[in-house]
């Protein structure tokens, strides 16, 4: 008679372990394409706004000081123009590693883009270093 309770406990432990394993499963994010000229131009060529933003923001997560120049060149060469959302994403990504450079770039952007770009930089910069972001903002003269 002792085998039945032990078997039941073993079965209950097995079911519990299986359930815990499934319930606490970690989803592994599959990496997208690497940031490069072709991948940026392909992302910007998307006609569906959701797909375009998804792919562009995924590429901008990879932006760093080593690939910044080639990314900016690819964006400038692309026949598609960045919309406001994409400008914010670009500037936010750039601000993670070079907020001063991103802010200077934003200040010399075309008039219709300058405000959105600079605002995105200051917002991202202020999250990491509020005093420096405020100082940069106050240093701008109209």
XYZ file of C-alpha atoms in Angstrom:
142
model
C 0.000 0.000 0.000
C 2.929 2.362 0.427
C 3.662 2.278 -3.315
C 0.439 3.993 -4.333
C 0.977 7.195 -2.254
C 4.639 7.343 -3.305
C 3.679 6.883 -6.973
C 1.024 9.577 -6.638
C 3.512 11.986 -5.096
C 6.051 11.253 -7.820
C 3.431 11.835 -10.522
C 2.312 15.089 -8.852
C 5.938 16.273 -8.631
C 6.485 15.438 -12.303
C 3.338 17.319 -13.381
C 4.290 20.303 -11.195
C 7.826 20.394 -12.608
C 6.483 20.227 -16.176
C 3.986 23.017 -15.494
C 6.632 25.239 -13.834
C 8.991 24.713 -16.741
C 6.342 25.742 -19.261
C 5.064 28.649 -17.166
C 8.500 30.192 -16.589
C 9.815 29.650 -20.108
C 11.933 32.509 -21.397
C 11.271 33.596 -24.955
C 14.519 33.990 -26.856
C 14.485 36.955 -29.163
C 15.718 36.030 -32.594
C 18.168 38.592 -33.889
C 17.132 40.546 -36.936
C 19.374 41.679 -39.748
C 22.622 43.404 -38.885
C 22.770 47.172 -39.226
C 24.205 48.027 -42.608
C 23.518 50.012 -45.737
C 21.391 47.345 -47.412
C 19.366 46.516 -44.309
C 18.623 50.195 -43.615
C 17.557 50.883 -47.185
C 15.388 47.738 -47.127
C 13.753 48.807 -43.856
C 13.030 52.276 -45.200
C 11.607 50.821 -48.408
C 8.816 49.101 -46.454
C 5.437 50.536 -47.405
C 3.629 49.277 -44.302
C 4.217 51.753 -41.451
C 4.243 49.063 -38.744
C 6.755 46.893 -40.581
C 8.944 49.857 -41.481
C 9.045 51.157 -37.907
C 9.615 47.665 -36.500
C 12.574 46.968 -38.784
C 14.056 50.463 -38.506
C 13.902 50.490 -34.700
C 15.445 47.007 -34.587
C 18.351 48.251 -36.654
C 18.736 51.386 -34.545
C 19.122 49.213 -31.436
C 22.460 48.188 -32.971
C 23.634 51.756 -33.608
C 27.019 52.544 -32.061
C 30.015 54.789 -32.632
C 31.585 52.329 -35.088
C 28.611 52.141 -37.474
C 27.133 55.628 -37.009
C 28.753 57.213 -40.066
C 27.756 54.406 -42.410
C 24.205 54.415 -40.998
C 23.857 58.179 -41.536
C 25.229 57.832 -45.066
C 22.761 55.027 -45.861
C 19.880 57.113 -44.510
C 20.951 60.096 -46.623
C 21.281 57.890 -49.746
C 17.915 56.227 -49.230
C 15.164 57.491 -51.525
C 12.785 57.364 -48.537
C 12.757 60.261 -46.107
C 12.632 59.581 -42.372
C 9.340 60.436 -40.727
C 9.084 62.010 -37.274
C 8.890 58.669 -35.481
C 12.014 57.437 -37.215
C 13.856 60.682 -36.507
C 13.070 60.263 -32.824
C 14.225 56.648 -32.872
C 17.476 57.584 -34.642
C 18.272 60.440 -32.299
C 17.370 58.458 -29.203
C 19.620 55.589 -30.310
C 22.477 57.984 -31.089
C 22.052 59.728 -27.725
C 22.796 56.502 -25.874
C 26.488 56.694 -26.785
C 27.108 60.289 -28.008
C 24.487 62.771 -26.825
C 26.693 65.805 -27.540
C 27.235 64.739 -31.153
C 23.571 63.885 -31.637
C 22.527 67.264 -30.252
C 24.962 69.139 -32.505
C 23.721 67.161 -35.516
C 20.111 67.958 -34.609
C 20.824 71.677 -34.348
C 22.062 71.743 -37.942
C 19.215 69.647 -39.331
C 16.726 71.164 -41.766
C 14.320 73.591 -40.130
C 11.306 71.274 -40.327
C 13.187 68.440 -38.568
C 15.338 70.345 -36.078
C 12.784 70.609 -33.277
C 11.829 66.930 -33.331
C 15.407 65.731 -33.519
C 16.709 68.018 -30.776
C 13.726 67.182 -28.571
C 14.429 63.455 -28.902
C 18.096 63.986 -28.022
C 17.349 66.103 -24.961
C 14.718 63.614 -23.776
C 17.096 60.645 -24.079
C 20.064 62.585 -22.700
C 18.119 63.806 -19.681
C 17.343 60.233 -18.684
C 21.061 59.516 -18.332
C 22.430 62.935 -17.314
C 19.786 65.597 -16.605
C 22.259 68.338 -15.700
C 24.258 67.952 -18.930
C 21.105 67.845 -21.039
C 19.803 70.995 -19.369
C 23.142 72.727 -19.860
C 23.189 71.862 -23.549
C 19.629 73.061 -23.978
C 20.328 76.347 -22.191
C 23.420 76.935 -24.316
C 21.355 77.173 -27.494
C 20.670 80.704 -28.618
C 17.749 81.479 -30.892
